mmCIF file of C-alpha atoms and ligand atoms in Angstrom:
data_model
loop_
_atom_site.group_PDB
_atom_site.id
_atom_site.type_symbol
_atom_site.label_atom_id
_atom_site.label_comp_id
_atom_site.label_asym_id
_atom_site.label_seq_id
_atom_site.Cartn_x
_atom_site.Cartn_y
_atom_site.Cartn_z
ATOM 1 C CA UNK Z 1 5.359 2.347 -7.833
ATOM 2 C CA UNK Z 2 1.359 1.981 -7.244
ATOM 3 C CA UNK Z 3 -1.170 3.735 -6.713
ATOM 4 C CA UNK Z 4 -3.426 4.312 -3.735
ATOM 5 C CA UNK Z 5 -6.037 6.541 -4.094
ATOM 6 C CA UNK Z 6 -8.181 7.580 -1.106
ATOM 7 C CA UNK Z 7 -11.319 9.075 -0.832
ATOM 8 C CA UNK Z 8 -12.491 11.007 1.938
ATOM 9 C CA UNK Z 9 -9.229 12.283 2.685
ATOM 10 C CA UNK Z 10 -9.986 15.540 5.021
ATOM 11 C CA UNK Z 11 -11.714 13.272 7.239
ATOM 12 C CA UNK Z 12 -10.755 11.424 10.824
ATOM 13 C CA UNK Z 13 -9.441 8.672 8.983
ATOM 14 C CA UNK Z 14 -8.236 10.032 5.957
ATOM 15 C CA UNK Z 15 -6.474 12.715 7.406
ATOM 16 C CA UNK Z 16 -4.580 9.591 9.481
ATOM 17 C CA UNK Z 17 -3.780 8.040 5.988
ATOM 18 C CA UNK Z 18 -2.656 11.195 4.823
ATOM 19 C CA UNK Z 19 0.148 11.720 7.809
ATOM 20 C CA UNK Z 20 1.510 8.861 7.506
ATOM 21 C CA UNK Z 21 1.696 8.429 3.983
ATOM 22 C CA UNK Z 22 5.283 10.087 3.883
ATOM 23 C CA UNK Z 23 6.871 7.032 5.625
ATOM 24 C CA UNK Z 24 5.265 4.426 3.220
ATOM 25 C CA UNK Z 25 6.620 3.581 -0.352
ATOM 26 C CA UNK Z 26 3.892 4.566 -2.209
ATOM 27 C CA UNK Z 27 2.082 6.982 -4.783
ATOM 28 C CA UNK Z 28 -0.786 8.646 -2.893
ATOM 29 C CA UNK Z 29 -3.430 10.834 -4.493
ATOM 30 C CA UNK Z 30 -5.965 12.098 -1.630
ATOM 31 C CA UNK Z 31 -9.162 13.547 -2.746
ATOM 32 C CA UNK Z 32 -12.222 14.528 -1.112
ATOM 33 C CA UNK Z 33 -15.273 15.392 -2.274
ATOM 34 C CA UNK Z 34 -14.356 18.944 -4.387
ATOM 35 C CA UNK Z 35 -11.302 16.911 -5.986
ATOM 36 C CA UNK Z 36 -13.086 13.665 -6.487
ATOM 37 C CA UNK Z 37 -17.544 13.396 -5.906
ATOM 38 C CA UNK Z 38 -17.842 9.985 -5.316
ATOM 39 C CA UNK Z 39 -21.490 10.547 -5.629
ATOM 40 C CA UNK Z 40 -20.709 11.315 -9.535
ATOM 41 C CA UNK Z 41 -20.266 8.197 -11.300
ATOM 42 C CA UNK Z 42 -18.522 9.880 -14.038
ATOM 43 C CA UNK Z 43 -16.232 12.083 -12.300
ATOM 44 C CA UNK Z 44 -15.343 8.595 -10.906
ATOM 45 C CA UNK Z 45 -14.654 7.047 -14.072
ATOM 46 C CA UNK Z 46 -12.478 10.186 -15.506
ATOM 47 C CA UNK Z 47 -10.451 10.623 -12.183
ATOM 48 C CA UNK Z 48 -10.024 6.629 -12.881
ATOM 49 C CA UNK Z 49 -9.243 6.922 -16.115
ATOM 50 C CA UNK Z 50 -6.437 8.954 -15.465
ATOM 51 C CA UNK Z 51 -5.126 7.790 -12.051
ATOM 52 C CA UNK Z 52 -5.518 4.499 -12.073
ATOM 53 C CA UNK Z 53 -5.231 3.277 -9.260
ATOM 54 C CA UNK Z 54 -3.840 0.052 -7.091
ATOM 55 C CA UNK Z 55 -5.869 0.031 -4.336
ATOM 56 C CA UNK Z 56 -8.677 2.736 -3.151
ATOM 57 C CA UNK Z 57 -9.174 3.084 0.153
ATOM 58 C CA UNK Z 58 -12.567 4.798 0.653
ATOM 59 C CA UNK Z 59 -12.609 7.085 4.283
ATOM 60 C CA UNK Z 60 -15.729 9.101 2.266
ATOM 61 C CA UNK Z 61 -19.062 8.677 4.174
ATOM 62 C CA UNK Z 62 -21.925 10.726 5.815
ATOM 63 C CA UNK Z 63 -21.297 10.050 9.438
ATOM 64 C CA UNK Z 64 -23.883 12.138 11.349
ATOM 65 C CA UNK Z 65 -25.229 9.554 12.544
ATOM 66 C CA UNK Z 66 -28.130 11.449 14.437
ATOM 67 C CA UNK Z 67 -28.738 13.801 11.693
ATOM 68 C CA UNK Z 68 -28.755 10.971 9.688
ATOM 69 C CA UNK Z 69 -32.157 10.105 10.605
ATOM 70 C CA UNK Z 70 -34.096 12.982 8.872
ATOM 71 C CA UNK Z 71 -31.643 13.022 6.050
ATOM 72 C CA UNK Z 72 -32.323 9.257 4.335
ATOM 73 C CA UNK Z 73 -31.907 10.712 0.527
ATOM 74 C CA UNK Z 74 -27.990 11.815 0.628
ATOM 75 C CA UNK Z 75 -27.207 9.268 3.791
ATOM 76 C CA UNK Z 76 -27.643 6.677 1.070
ATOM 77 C CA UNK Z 77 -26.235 8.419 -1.743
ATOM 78 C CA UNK Z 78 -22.807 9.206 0.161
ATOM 79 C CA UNK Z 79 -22.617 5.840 1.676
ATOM 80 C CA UNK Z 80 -24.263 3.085 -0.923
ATOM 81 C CA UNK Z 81 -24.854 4.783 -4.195
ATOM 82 C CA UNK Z 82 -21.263 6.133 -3.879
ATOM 83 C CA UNK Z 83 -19.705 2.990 -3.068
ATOM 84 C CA UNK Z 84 -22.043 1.446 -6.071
ATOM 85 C CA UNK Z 85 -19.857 3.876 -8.187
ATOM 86 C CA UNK Z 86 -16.390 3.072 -6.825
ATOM 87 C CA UNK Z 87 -17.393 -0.674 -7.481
ATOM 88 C CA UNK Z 88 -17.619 -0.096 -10.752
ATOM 89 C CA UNK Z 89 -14.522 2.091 -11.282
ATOM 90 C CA UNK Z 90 -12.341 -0.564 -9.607
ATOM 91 C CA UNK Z 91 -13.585 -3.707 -11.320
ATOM 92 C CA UNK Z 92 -12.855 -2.319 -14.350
ATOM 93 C CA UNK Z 93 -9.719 -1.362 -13.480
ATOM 94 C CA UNK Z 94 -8.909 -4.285 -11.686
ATOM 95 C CA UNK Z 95 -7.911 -2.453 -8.082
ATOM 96 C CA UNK Z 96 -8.542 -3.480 -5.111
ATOM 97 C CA UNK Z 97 -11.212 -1.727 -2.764
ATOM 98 C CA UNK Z 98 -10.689 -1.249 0.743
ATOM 99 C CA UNK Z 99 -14.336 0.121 2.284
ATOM 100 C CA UNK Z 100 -14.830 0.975 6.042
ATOM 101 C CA UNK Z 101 -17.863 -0.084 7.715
ATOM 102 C CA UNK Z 102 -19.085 0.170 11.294
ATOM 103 C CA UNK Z 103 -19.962 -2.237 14.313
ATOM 104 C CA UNK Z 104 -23.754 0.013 13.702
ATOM 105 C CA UNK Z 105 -24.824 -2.717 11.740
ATOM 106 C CA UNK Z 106 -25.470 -4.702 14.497
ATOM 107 C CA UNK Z 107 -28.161 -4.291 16.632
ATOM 108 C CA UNK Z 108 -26.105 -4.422 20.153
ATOM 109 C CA UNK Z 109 -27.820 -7.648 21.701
ATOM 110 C CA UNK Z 110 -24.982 -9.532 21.704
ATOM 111 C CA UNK Z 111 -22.962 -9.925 24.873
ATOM 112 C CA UNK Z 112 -19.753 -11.785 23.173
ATOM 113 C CA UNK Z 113 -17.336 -9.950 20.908
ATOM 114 C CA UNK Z 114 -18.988 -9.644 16.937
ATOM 115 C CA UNK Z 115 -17.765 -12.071 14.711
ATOM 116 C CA UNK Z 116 -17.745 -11.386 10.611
ATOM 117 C CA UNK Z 117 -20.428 -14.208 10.492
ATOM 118 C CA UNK Z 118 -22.800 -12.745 12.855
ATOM 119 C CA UNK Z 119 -25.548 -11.064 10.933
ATOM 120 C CA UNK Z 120 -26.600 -7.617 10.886
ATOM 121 C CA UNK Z 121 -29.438 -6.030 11.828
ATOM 122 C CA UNK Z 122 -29.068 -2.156 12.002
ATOM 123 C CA UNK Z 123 -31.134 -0.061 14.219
ATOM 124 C CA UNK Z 124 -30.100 3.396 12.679
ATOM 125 C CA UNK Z 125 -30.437 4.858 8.792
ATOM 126 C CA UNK Z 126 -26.429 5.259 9.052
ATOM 127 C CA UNK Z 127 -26.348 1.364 10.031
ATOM 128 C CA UNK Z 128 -28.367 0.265 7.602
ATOM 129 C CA UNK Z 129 -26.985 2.508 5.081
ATOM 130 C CA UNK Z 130 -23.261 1.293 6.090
ATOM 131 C CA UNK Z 131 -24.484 -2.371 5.991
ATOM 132 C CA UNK Z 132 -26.011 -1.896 2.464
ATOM 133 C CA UNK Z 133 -22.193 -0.490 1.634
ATOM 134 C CA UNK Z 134 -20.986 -3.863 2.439
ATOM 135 C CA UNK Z 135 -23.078 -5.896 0.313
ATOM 136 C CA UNK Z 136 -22.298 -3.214 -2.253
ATOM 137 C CA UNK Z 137 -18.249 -3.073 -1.597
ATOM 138 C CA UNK Z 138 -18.257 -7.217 -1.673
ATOM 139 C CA UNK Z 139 -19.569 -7.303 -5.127
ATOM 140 C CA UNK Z 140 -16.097 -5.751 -6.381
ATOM 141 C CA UNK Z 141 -13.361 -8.550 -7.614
ATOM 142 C CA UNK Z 142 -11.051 -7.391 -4.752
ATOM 143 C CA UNK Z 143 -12.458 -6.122 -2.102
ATOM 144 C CA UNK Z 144 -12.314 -5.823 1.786
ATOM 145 C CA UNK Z 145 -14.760 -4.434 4.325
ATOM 146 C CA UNK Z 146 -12.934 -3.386 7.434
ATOM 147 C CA UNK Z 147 -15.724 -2.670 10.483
ATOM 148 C CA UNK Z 148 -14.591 -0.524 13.148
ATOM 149 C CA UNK Z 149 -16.025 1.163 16.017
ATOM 150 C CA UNK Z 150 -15.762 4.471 18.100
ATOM 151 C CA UNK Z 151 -12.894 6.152 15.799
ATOM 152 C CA UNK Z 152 -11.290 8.854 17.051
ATOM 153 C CA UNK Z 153 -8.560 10.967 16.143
ATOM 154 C CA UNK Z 154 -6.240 14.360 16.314
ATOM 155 C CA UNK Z 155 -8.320 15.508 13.123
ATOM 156 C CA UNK Z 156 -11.567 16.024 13.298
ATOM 157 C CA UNK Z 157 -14.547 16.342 15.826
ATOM 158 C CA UNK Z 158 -14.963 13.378 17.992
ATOM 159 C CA UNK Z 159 -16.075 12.336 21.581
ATOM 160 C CA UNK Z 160 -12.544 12.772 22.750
ATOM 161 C CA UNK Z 161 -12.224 15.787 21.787
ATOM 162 C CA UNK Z 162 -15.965 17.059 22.801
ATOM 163 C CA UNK Z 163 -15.128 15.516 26.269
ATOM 164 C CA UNK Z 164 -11.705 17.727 26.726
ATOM 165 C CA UNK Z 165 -13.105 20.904 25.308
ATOM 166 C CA UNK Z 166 -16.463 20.377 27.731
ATOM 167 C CA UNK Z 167 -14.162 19.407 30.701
ATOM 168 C CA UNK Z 168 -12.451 22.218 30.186
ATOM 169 C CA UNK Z 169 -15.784 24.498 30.598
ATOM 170 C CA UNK Z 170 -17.775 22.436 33.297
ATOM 171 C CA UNK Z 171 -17.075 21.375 36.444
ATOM 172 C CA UNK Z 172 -19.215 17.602 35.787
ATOM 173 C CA UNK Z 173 -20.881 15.922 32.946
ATOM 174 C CA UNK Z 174 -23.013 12.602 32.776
ATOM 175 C CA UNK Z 175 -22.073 10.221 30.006
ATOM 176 C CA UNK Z 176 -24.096 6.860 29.498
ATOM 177 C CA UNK Z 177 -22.919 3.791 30.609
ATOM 178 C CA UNK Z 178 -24.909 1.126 29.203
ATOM 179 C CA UNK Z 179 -23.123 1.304 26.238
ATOM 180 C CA UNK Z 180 -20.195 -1.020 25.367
ATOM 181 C CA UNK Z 181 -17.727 -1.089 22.918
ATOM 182 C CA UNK Z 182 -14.038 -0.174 22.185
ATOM 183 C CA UNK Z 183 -12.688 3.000 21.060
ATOM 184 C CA UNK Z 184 -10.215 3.017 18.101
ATOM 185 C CA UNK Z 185 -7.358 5.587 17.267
ATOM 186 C CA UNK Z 186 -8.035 6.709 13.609
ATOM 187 C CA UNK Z 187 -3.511 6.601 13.272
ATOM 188 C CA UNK Z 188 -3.758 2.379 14.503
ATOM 189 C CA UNK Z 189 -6.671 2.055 11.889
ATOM 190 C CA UNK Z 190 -4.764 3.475 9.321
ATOM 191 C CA UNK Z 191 -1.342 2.046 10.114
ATOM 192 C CA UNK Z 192 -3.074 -1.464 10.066
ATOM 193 C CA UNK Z 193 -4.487 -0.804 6.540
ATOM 194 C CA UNK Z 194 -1.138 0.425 5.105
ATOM 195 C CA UNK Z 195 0.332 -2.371 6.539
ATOM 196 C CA UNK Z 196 -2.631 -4.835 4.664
ATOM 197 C CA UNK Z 197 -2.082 -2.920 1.358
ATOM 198 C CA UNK Z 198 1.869 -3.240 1.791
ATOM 199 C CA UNK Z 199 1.673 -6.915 2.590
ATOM 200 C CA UNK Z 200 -0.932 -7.273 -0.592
ATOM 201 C CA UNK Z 201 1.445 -5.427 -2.810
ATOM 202 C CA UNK Z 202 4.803 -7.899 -1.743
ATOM 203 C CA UNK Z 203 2.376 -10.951 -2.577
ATOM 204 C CA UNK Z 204 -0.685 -10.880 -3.992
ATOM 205 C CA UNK Z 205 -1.716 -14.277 -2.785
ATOM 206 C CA UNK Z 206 -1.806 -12.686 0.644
ATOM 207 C CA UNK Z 207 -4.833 -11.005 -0.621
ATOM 208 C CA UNK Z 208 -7.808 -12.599 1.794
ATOM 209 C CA UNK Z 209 -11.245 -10.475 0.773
ATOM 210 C CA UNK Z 210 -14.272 -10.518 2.471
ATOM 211 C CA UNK Z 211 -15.434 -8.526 6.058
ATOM 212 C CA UNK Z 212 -12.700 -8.208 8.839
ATOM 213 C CA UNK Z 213 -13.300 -6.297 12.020
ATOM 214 C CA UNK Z 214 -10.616 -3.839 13.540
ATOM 215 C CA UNK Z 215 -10.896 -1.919 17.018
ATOM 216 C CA UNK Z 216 -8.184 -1.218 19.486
ATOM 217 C CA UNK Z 217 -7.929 -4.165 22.184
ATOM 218 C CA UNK Z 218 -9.984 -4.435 25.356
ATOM 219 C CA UNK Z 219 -13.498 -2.855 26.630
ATOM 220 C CA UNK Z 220 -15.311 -0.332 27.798
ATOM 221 C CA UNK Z 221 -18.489 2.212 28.091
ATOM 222 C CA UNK Z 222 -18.607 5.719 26.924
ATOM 223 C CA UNK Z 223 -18.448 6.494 30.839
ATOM 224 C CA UNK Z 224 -15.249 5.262 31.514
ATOM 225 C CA UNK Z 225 -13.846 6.403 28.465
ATOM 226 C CA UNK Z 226 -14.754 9.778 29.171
ATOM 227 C CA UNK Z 227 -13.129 9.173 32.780
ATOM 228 C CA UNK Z 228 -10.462 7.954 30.986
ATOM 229 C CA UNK Z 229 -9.532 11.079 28.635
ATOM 230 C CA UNK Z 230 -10.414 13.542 32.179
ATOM 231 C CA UNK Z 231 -7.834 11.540 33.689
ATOM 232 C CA UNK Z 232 -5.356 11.438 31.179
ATOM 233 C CA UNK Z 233 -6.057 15.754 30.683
ATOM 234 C CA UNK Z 234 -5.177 16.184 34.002
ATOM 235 C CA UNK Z 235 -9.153 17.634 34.049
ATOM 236 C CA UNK Z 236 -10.689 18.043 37.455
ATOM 237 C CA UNK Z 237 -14.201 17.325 35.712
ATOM 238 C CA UNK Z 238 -16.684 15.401 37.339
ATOM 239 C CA UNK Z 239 -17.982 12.156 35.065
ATOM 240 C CA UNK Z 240 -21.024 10.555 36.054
ATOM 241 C CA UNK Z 241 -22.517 7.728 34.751
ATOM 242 C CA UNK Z 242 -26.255 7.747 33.546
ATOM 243 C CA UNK Z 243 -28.274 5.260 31.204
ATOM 244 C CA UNK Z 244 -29.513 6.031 27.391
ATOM 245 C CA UNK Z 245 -32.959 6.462 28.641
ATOM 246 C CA UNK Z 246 -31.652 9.376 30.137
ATOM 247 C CA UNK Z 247 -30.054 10.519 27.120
ATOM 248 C CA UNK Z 248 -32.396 10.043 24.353
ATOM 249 C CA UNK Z 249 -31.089 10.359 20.987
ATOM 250 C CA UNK Z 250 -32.848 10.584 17.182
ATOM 251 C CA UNK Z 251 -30.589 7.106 16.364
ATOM 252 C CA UNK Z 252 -30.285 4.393 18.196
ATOM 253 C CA UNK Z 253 -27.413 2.848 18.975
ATOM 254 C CA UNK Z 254 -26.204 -0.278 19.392
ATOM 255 C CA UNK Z 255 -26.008 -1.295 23.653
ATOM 256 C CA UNK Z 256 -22.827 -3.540 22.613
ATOM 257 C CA UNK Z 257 -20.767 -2.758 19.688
ATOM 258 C CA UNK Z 258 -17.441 -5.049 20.810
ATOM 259 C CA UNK Z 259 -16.224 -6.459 17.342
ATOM 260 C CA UNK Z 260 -14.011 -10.119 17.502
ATOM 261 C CA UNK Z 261 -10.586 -9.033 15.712
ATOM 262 C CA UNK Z 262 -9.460 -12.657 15.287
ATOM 263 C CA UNK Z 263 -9.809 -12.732 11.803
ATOM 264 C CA UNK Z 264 -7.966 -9.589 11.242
ATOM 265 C CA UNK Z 265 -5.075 -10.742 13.275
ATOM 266 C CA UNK Z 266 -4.765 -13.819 11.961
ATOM 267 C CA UNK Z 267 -5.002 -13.220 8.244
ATOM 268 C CA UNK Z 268 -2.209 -9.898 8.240
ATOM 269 C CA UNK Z 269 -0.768 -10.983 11.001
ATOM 270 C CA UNK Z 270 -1.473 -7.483 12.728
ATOM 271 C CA UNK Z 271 -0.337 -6.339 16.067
ATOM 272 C CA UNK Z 272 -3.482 -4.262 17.662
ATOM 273 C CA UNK Z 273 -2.899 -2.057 21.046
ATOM 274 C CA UNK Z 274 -5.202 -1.551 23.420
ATOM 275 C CA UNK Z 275 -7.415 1.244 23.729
ATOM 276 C CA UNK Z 276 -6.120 3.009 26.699
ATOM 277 C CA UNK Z 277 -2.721 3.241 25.460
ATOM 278 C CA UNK Z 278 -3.510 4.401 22.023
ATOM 279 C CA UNK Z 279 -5.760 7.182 23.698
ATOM 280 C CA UNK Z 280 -2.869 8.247 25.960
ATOM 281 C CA UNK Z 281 -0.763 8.367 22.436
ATOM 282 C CA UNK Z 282 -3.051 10.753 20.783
ATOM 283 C CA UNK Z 283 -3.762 13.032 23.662
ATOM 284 C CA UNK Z 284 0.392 13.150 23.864
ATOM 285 C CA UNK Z 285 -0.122 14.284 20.316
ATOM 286 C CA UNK Z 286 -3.039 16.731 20.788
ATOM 287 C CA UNK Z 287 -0.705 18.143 23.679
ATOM 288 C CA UNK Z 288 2.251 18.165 21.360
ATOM 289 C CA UNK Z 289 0.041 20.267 18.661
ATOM 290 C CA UNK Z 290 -1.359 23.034 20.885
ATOM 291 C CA UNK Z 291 2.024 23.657 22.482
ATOM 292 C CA UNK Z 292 3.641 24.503 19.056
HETATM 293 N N1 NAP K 301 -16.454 8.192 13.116
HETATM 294 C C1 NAP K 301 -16.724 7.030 13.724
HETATM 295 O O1 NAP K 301 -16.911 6.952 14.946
HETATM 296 C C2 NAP K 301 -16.788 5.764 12.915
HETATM 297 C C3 NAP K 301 -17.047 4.553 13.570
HETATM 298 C C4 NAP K 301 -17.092 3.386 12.818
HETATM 299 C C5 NAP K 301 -16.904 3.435 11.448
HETATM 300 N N2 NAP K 301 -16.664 4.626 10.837
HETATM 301 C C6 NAP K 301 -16.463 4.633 9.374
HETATM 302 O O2 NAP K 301 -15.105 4.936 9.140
HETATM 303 C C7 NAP K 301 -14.974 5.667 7.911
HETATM 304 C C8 NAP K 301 -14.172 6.939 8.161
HETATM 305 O O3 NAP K 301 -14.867 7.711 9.138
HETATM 306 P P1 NAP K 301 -14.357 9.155 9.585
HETATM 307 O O4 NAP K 301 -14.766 9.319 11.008
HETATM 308 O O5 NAP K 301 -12.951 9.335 9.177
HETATM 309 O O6 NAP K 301 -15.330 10.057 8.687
HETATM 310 P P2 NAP K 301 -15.338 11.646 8.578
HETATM 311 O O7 NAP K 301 -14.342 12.245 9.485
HETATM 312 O O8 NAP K 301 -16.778 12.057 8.676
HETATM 313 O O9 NAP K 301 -14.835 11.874 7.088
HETATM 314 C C9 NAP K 301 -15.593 11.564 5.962
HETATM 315 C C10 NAP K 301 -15.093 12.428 4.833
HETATM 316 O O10 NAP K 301 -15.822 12.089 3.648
HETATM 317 C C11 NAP K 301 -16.119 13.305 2.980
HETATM 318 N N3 NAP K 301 -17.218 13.140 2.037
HETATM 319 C C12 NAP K 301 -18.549 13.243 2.274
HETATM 320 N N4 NAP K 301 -19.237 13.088 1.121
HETATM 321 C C13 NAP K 301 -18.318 12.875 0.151
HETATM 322 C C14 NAP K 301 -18.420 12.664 -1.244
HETATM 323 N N5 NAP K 301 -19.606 12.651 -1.861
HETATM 324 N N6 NAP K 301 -17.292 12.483 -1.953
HETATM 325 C C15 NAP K 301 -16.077 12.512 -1.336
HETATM 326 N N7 NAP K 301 -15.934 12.724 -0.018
HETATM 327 C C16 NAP K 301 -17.040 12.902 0.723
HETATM 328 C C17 NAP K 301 -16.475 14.237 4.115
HETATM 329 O O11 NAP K 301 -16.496 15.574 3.682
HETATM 330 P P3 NAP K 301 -17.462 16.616 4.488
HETATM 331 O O12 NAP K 301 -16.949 16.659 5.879
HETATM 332 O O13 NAP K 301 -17.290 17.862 3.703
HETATM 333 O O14 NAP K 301 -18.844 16.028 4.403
HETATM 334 C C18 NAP K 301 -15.317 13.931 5.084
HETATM 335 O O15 NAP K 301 -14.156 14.670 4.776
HETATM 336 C C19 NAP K 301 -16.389 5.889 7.409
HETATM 337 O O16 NAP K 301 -16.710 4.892 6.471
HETATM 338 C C20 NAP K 301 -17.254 5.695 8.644
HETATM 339 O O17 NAP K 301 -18.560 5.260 8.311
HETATM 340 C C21 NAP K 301 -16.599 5.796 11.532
#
């Protein structure tokens, strides 16, 4: 049976990977950073060494992306140096690298959907750390750079989250509206890369490197996804829309983050739902959770 290792694994996404790893035929080792430093470029090459793995699916990042900004020195060593290291590792072992990357490395002032050709130009040190990743992860034999955007999950801290706990304690909140892009449920993200890695493992000339770009389906703005998880809590919360200029922030962020998914669909042949629906599905299983 192979190997997947991933990296990262208490996080939003890895923690996704890690759930449903019991319905998929394969050998999982998850490790985050006090099992496996991906910083360490030996601890890299002895945990290779010994696991050897198929595929490695890196979820391991800094992701403050505010704090990010006064914090250059370990943004980049977590996000480029790190990925430098698991570059290594898996061309020498011949596994494939699957690196996660963000729709920050764009600079928002597009006003179609983000194609992989469309080049970057990061606004933020986690953008431009994230885009650096890329040109890091693409140097490996086998490798694919999946950009996403607005993950969320069950695990974690997120905006979903923040906006249910803070419409639980006040009666309105303003949340920006000038800035688009698509929300994606950490479980569909996940699902969709098993589901790459499975169809990779029946035939390895379904292997397709390169960048591909994964959100859920459809659009929207912070604002009406915020109105969107009130509604769906059954909140009586207020939500009112504001600009960015009245939320100033140390980062800036891109004003439109929507990423094209073509390429991803077409390639794997991957079904993607739409945002709303996959946010009603994990506040069904937040629900679920706190009534156990
Ligand atoms: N969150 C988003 O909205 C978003 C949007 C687009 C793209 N992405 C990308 O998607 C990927 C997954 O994001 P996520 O939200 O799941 O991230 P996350 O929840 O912040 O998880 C990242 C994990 O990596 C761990 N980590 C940090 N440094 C490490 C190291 N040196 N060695 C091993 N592990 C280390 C973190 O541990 P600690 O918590 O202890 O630091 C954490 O458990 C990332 O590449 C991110 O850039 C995220």
């Amino acid at each position: 049976m192979k190997t997947i290792l991933v990296t990262g694994a208490n996080g939003q996404l890895g923690s996704e990977l890690k759930k449903l790893s019991k319905n998929v035929k394969f050998d999982f080792v998850f490790t985050d950073v006090d099992e496996l430093d991906i910083t360490d470029i030996l601890a890299c090459a002895a945990f290779f060494d010994n696991v050897r793995p198929d595929f490695v699916i890196n979820c391991a990042a800094y992701t403050a992306v505010d704090k990010a900004e006064s914090e250059k020195r370990i943004v980049w060593k977590i996000n480029v140096d790190a990925v430098k290291n698991l570059v290594i590792s898996c061309s020498l072992h011949g596994s494939y690298l699957i690196q996660i990357s963000t729709d920050y490395v764009f600079d928002g002032k597009s006003s179609v959907p983000y194609v992989e050709r469309d080049l970057v130009a990061p606004q933020s040190e986690y953008g431009k750390s994230k885009a650096a990743a890329e040109l890091e992860a693409l140097t490996c034999p086998k490798s694919l750079v999946i950009r996403t955007s607005w993950l969320y999950s069950t695990f974690g801290n997120n905006f979903v989250k923040t906006m249910i706990r803070m419409g639980q304690q006040r009666e309105a909140l303003n949340v920006v509206f000038d800035q688009i892009g698509t929300p994606t449920y950490a479980e569909d993200l996940a699902s969709a890369i098993l589901e790459i890695v499975g169809k990779i493992d029946s035939d390895e000339k379904k292997f397709a490197g390169g960048l591909f770009h994964y959100s859920n389906e459809g659009v929207c703005s912070w604002y009406d996804f915020a109105c969107a998880i009130m509604k769906l809590c059954g909140s009586k919360c207020r939500i009112y829309p504001i600009e960015t200029s009245d939320y100033p922030t140390p980062a800036k962020r891109p004003k439109y983050g929507v990423l094209n998914k073509a390429k991803i669909k077409s390639t794997y042949e991957i079904d993607i739902n739409h945002w709303y629906s996959s946010l009603e599905k994990m506040i069904d299983a937040l629900n679920r959770v706190e009534t156990l």
